[in-house]
Coordinates of C-alpha atoms in Angstrom, one line a residue:
M87 CA -84.7 176.2 7.0
K88 CA -81.6 176.4 4.3
R89 CA -81.9 173.8 1.0
H90 CA -78.5 172.6 0.1
N91 CA -79.1 170.9 -3.5
I92 CA -77.1 168.9 -3.5
R93 CA -75.8 167.9 -7.1
I94 CA -75.9 164.1 -7.5
G95 CA -75.3 162.4 -11.0
I96 CA -76.7 158.2 -11.0
T97 CA -75.4 156.6 -13.6
I98 CA -78.6 153.5 -15.3
G99 CA -75.6 151.2 -15.1
D100 CA -75.9 148.3 -18.0
P101 CA -79.2 149.4 -20.0
A102 CA -80.0 145.6 -20.6
G103 CA -80.0 145.2 -17.2
I104 CA -82.6 146.3 -14.5
G105 CA -80.4 149.6 -13.1
P106 CA -82.5 151.9 -15.6
E107 CA -85.6 150.5 -14.1
V108 CA -84.6 150.8 -10.2
V109 CA -82.8 154.5 -10.9
L110 CA -86.2 155.8 -12.4
N111 CA -88.4 153.6 -9.5
A112 CA -85.9 154.8 -6.9
L113 CA -86.4 158.4 -7.9
S114 CA -89.9 158.4 -8.4
S115 CA -90.4 157.3 -4.5
T116 CA -88.2 159.4 -2.8
Y117 CA -88.5 163.3 -3.5
D118 CA -86.1 165.5 -1.4
A119 CA -85.7 169.0 -2.1
D120 CA -82.4 169.6 -1.8
I121 CA -81.3 166.9 -4.3
T122 CA -81.1 167.6 -7.9
P123 CA -81.0 164.2 -9.4
I124 CA -78.6 164.1 -13.1
V125 CA -79.8 160.4 -14.3
I126 CA -76.5 159.6 -16.8
G127 CA -77.6 157.4 -19.3
R128 CA -78.6 157.2 -23.4
Y129 CA -82.3 158.7 -23.5
D130 CA -82.9 156.4 -26.2
V131 CA -83.4 153.7 -24.1
L132 CA -85.1 154.9 -21.3
C133 CA -87.9 156.5 -23.9
Q134 CA -88.2 153.5 -25.6
F135 CA -89.1 151.2 -22.5
F136 CA -89.8 153.3 -19.4
P137 CA -91.5 156.5 -21.1
D138 CA -93.7 156.7 -18.3
L139 CA -91.1 157.4 -15.5
I140 CA -89.3 159.7 -17.5
Y141 CA -92.2 162.6 -18.6
D142 CA -91.6 164.5 -16.0
Y143 CA -87.8 164.9 -16.2
E144 CA -85.6 167.4 -18.3
V145 CA -83.0 166.1 -20.9
I146 CA -79.8 167.9 -21.6
E147 CA -76.8 166.7 -23.0
C148 CA -73.7 165.8 -21.0
N149 CA -71.6 168.8 -22.7
D150 CA -73.8 171.3 -21.8
A151 CA -74.8 170.2 -18.0
A152 CA -72.8 173.0 -16.5
S153 CA -75.5 175.7 -18.4
Y154 CA -78.5 173.9 -18.0
I155 CA -79.1 172.3 -14.6
F156 CA -80.6 174.3 -11.8
S157 CA -82.6 173.1 -8.6
D158 CA -85.9 171.8 -8.3
K159 CA -85.9 169.4 -11.3
K160 CA -84.9 166.1 -12.2
Y161 CA -82.6 165.5 -15.3
I162 CA -81.6 162.9 -18.1
C163 CA -78.0 163.7 -19.1
N164 CA -77.7 162.3 -22.5
I165 CA -75.4 160.4 -24.0
P166 CA -76.0 159.6 -27.5
L167 CA -74.2 156.2 -28.7
D168 CA -74.2 155.2 -32.7
M169 CA -75.3 151.5 -31.1
P170 CA -78.3 149.1 -31.1
L171 CA -81.2 149.7 -28.6
P172 CA -80.2 147.2 -26.2
S173 CA -83.2 144.4 -25.6
P174 CA -83.8 144.2 -21.6
G175 CA -82.4 140.8 -20.5
S176 CA -79.9 140.5 -23.2
G177 CA -76.7 142.0 -21.8
N178 CA -73.8 141.2 -24.0
I179 CA -70.4 143.3 -24.7
N180 CA -72.2 146.1 -26.1
S181 CA -74.3 146.7 -23.2
G182 CA -70.9 146.2 -21.0
I183 CA -69.0 149.1 -23.4
E184 CA -72.5 151.2 -23.1
S185 CA -72.2 150.9 -19.2
K186 CA -68.7 152.0 -19.1
K187 CA -69.0 155.2 -20.6
Y188 CA -71.7 156.2 -18.2
I189 CA -69.6 155.4 -15.7
D190 CA -66.6 157.8 -17.5
E191 CA -69.5 160.5 -18.0
A192 CA -70.2 160.5 -14.2
I193 CA -66.2 161.1 -13.5
K194 CA -65.8 163.7 -15.9
L195 CA -69.1 165.8 -14.7
W196 CA -67.7 165.3 -11.2
E197 CA -64.0 166.4 -12.1
L198 CA -65.7 169.4 -14.2
G199 CA -68.0 170.2 -10.3
I200 CA -71.0 170.0 -11.9
L201 CA -71.7 166.7 -9.4
D202 CA -71.3 166.4 -5.3
A203 CA -71.8 162.7 -5.7
I204 CA -71.9 159.6 -7.8
V205 CA -74.5 156.9 -7.4
T206 CA -73.9 153.7 -9.8
G207 CA -76.2 151.1 -11.3
P208 CA -75.1 147.3 -11.9
V209 CA -72.8 146.9 -14.3
N210 CA -71.6 143.4 -15.9
K211 CA -67.8 143.3 -15.1
G212 CA -67.3 140.3 -17.4
F213 CA -68.5 142.2 -20.9
I214 CA -67.2 145.3 -19.7
S215 CA -63.6 143.2 -19.4
K216 CA -64.2 141.8 -22.5
S217 CA -64.4 144.2 -25.0
G218 CA -61.0 145.3 -23.5
I219 CA -61.1 147.2 -20.7
K220 CA -59.6 145.9 -17.7
F221 CA -63.1 146.2 -15.1
T222 CA -62.8 144.6 -11.3
G223 CA -64.6 146.6 -10.2
H224 CA -66.2 150.6 -10.2
T225 CA -64.2 150.3 -6.7
E226 CA -60.8 149.8 -8.5
Y227 CA -62.1 151.8 -11.9
I228 CA -63.1 155.2 -10.4
A229 CA -60.1 155.1 -7.9
E230 CA -58.1 154.3 -11.5
S231 CA -59.3 156.7 -13.3
I232 CA -59.0 159.9 -11.0
Q233 CA -55.6 158.6 -9.9
Q234 CA -56.0 157.8 -6.3
E235 CA -54.9 155.0 -4.8
E236 CA -56.2 152.4 -2.1
P237 CA -60.0 152.9 -2.3
Y238 CA -61.9 150.9 0.4
M239 CA -65.5 149.3 0.1
M240 CA -68.1 149.2 3.0
M241 CA -71.4 147.8 2.8
F242 CA -74.0 149.5 4.8
S243 CA -77.6 149.1 6.0
N244 CA -79.1 150.4 9.1
D245 CA -78.6 147.8 11.2
Y246 CA -75.2 145.8 9.5
R247 CA -71.9 147.3 8.1
V248 CA -69.2 145.5 7.0
I249 CA -65.5 147.0 5.3
L250 CA -63.3 144.9 3.4
I251 CA -59.3 144.9 4.0
T252 CA -59.1 143.5 0.7
T253 CA -62.0 143.4 -2.3
H254 CA -61.7 142.0 -6.0
I255 CA -58.5 139.7 -5.8
P256 CA -58.4 136.0 -6.3
I257 CA -58.0 134.0 -2.8
S258 CA -55.1 133.4 -3.8
K259 CA -53.3 136.3 -3.0
I260 CA -55.3 137.5 0.0
R261 CA -52.7 136.8 2.1
E262 CA -50.0 138.8 0.1
K263 CA -51.7 141.5 0.0
I264 CA -52.6 142.1 3.9
D265 CA -50.0 143.1 6.6
V266 CA -50.4 145.5 9.4
D267 CA -50.6 149.0 8.0
K268 CA -53.0 148.4 5.6
I269 CA -55.5 146.5 8.3
Y270 CA -55.0 149.6 10.7
K271 CA -55.8 152.0 7.9
T272 CA -58.6 150.1 7.3
I273 CA -60.1 150.6 10.6
T274 CA -59.1 153.8 10.7
I275 CA -60.7 154.4 7.1
G276 CA -63.6 152.6 8.5
Y277 CA -63.9 154.8 11.8
Q278 CA -63.8 158.0 10.3
A279 CA -66.9 156.9 7.9
I280 CA -69.1 155.4 10.2
S281 CA -68.8 158.2 12.5
S282 CA -69.7 160.5 10.4
I283 CA -72.8 158.1 10.0
D284 CA -73.3 157.4 13.4
E285 CA -74.1 159.6 16.5
G286 CA -73.1 158.4 19.8
N287 CA -70.2 155.9 20.9
I288 CA -68.8 154.0 18.3
K289 CA -67.5 150.7 18.3
L290 CA -66.3 148.7 15.7
A291 CA -65.1 145.1 15.8
I292 CA -62.9 142.9 13.5
T293 CA -62.8 139.5 11.8
G294 CA -59.9 137.1 11.7
L295 CA -58.3 135.9 8.6
D296 CA -58.0 132.2 9.4
P297 CA -60.6 130.1 10.4
H298 CA -61.1 130.3 14.4
C299 CA -58.6 133.1 14.1
G300 CA -55.9 130.8 13.8
D301 CA -57.0 128.9 17.1
N302 CA -54.2 130.0 19.0
G303 CA -51.3 129.1 16.3
A304 CA -52.5 125.7 15.9
I305 CA -53.9 126.6 12.3
S306 CA -51.9 129.5 11.7
D307 CA -50.2 132.6 14.0
F308 CA -51.5 135.5 11.6
D309 CA -54.5 136.8 13.5
I310 CA -52.2 136.9 16.8
N311 CA -49.0 138.3 15.5
I312 CA -50.9 140.3 12.6
T313 CA -54.1 141.5 12.9
K314 CA -53.9 141.6 16.7
K315 CA -51.6 144.1 16.6
A316 CA -53.1 146.4 13.8
V317 CA -55.9 146.5 16.8
E318 CA -53.6 147.3 19.5
M319 CA -52.3 150.2 17.0
A320 CA -55.9 151.2 16.7
L321 CA -56.8 150.8 20.4
A322 CA -53.7 153.3 21.0
D323 CA -55.4 156.0 19.3
N324 CA -58.7 155.6 21.3
I325 CA -60.8 154.0 18.8
N326 CA -63.5 151.7 20.2
I327 CA -62.2 148.0 18.7
E328 CA -62.6 144.6 19.2
G329 CA -61.3 141.3 18.3
P330 CA -60.0 139.7 15.9
F331 CA -63.0 137.0 15.7
A332 CA -64.1 134.3 14.3
A333 CA -65.9 135.4 11.1
D334 CA -68.1 132.6 11.8
T335 CA -70.0 133.4 14.7
L336 CA -68.7 137.5 14.5
F337 CA -71.5 138.3 11.4
L338 CA -74.6 136.0 13.7
P339 CA -76.6 139.3 13.5
A340 CA -77.4 139.5 17.2
K341 CA -73.9 140.2 17.5
W342 CA -73.3 141.7 14.2
K343 CA -75.9 143.9 15.1
S344 CA -73.9 145.3 18.5
Y345 CA -71.1 147.0 16.5
N346 CA -71.5 149.9 14.5
L347 CA -69.2 148.4 12.1
V348 CA -67.3 145.4 11.6
I349 CA -63.8 144.9 9.4
A350 CA -63.5 141.7 7.2
Q351 CA -60.8 140.5 5.6
Y352 CA -61.6 139.9 2.3
H353 CA -64.5 139.8 -0.3
D354 CA -66.6 137.0 0.6
Q355 CA -66.0 136.8 4.0
G356 CA -67.5 140.1 4.7
L357 CA -70.5 140.3 1.4
I358 CA -72.1 136.8 2.3
P359 CA -73.9 137.6 5.5
F360 CA -74.3 141.2 4.6
K361 CA -76.0 140.1 1.1
T362 CA -77.8 137.5 3.0
L363 CA -79.0 140.0 5.3
T364 CA -80.0 143.0 3.2
F365 CA -79.7 142.2 -0.1
D366 CA -82.9 144.4 -1.0
S367 CA -81.9 147.3 0.9
G368 CA -78.0 147.1 1.1
V369 CA -75.3 149.7 -0.4
N370 CA -72.1 149.6 -1.9
V371 CA -70.0 152.8 -0.4
T372 CA -66.2 153.6 -1.6
L373 CA -64.3 155.0 0.8
G374 CA -61.0 156.5 1.0
L375 CA -61.4 158.9 -2.0
S376 CA -61.9 162.5 -2.9
L377 CA -65.0 161.9 -5.2
I378 CA -68.0 160.5 -2.8
R379 CA -69.8 157.3 -4.2
T380 CA -72.0 154.7 -3.7
S381 CA -73.8 152.4 -5.3
V382 CA -76.7 149.5 -5.4
D383 CA -75.4 146.1 -3.7
H384 CA -76.8 144.0 -6.2
G385 CA -76.4 142.9 -10.0
T386 CA -77.6 143.3 -13.3
A387 CA -80.3 140.5 -12.9
Y388 CA -80.9 140.2 -16.8
D389 CA -83.6 137.2 -16.0
I390 CA -86.1 140.3 -14.5
A391 CA -84.9 143.1 -17.0
G392 CA -88.0 144.4 -18.4
K393 CA -90.6 142.9 -16.3
G394 CA -91.4 145.8 -14.2
I395 CA -90.7 143.7 -11.1
A396 CA -87.4 145.1 -9.7
E397 CA -86.6 146.0 -6.0
Y398 CA -85.5 149.6 -6.2
S399 CA -84.8 149.7 -2.6
S400 CA -81.3 149.3 -2.7
M401 CA -81.0 152.4 -5.2
R402 CA -83.1 154.3 -3.0
E403 CA -80.7 153.9 0.3
A404 CA -77.7 154.3 -2.1
I405 CA -79.0 158.0 -3.1
K406 CA -80.5 158.5 0.3
L407 CA -76.7 157.6 2.2
A408 CA -74.5 159.5 -1.2
Y409 CA -76.6 163.2 0.0
K410 CA -75.9 162.3 3.8
L411 CA -72.2 162.0 3.1
V412 CA -72.0 165.1 0.6
L413 CA -73.9 167.6 3.8
K414 CA -71.1 165.5 6.3
R415 CA -68.4 166.5 4.2
S416 CA -69.5 169.9 3.5
K417 CA -70.1 170.5 7.2
D418 CA -66.3 169.2 8.1
D419 CA -64.7 171.3 5.6
S420 CA -66.5 174.4 6.1
L421 CA -65.1 174.1 10.3
K422 CA -61.5 173.3 8.6

């Protein structure tokens, strides 16, 4: 059987959070000879707090990565920093600055063609922002860094999937950011992505923006005039989609499970039900970019950092999905 040697860069996230622990445990629990994992972070942090988990890694400097990465090995791509070692559970501006450096290095390695995909560990957006860097989330930051517009966020698990029309913006600005074209494009991006993962007939559903989809105009006519029109456009393109449906019933587990993917209008509308059902195993996927990026769907969890009890299923699934997406894209490119 042909070996693929997919090179996946995995940032450890905020070094004071659970990111380093979940990355290393996920890789210890999942061996795939087709994946070459490259852990991106400060070696001193990993050596200080997780020596028993890194004994079989080869440590390289990120500047030398192109020359030293081969298959059948695991790597730590060291980022030396003249900063105090963070204490587990004590996130601050310094740990925020450090976590951003990991992201920047991962993007650089991808731009050099060294990485096939990036998996990101959890960061604290507030600490990064307080360091003077605009940061509303990995999704937007990566898109801006590689100068590509309109990233999309899909949350993925085996049973429940949701893609967002809008991501990290204030509730007060949601309505002005949504129009027919934005909804239609989200539907098509989501359909293409989920079709590359699932087999068989693909079926989508979409929520309304307003309660009860506007109650036939009693509350609002947005979903009648805007959401429904986008659905009709997608149906004309032979995309099997139903809705709009009221979100308070669409996300009931049995109904949600009957669709390959649900399109939600805004962040909390889709992520509250998703994380309620899949917090330990869900994966965050960035779509709409040339860079393949997946991530855990949880935060830094400072309260349990350093205690050896962090659940790492989400990171493990994020690595597996990144691998699958790289293979699918490689196959599609070879057919062009």
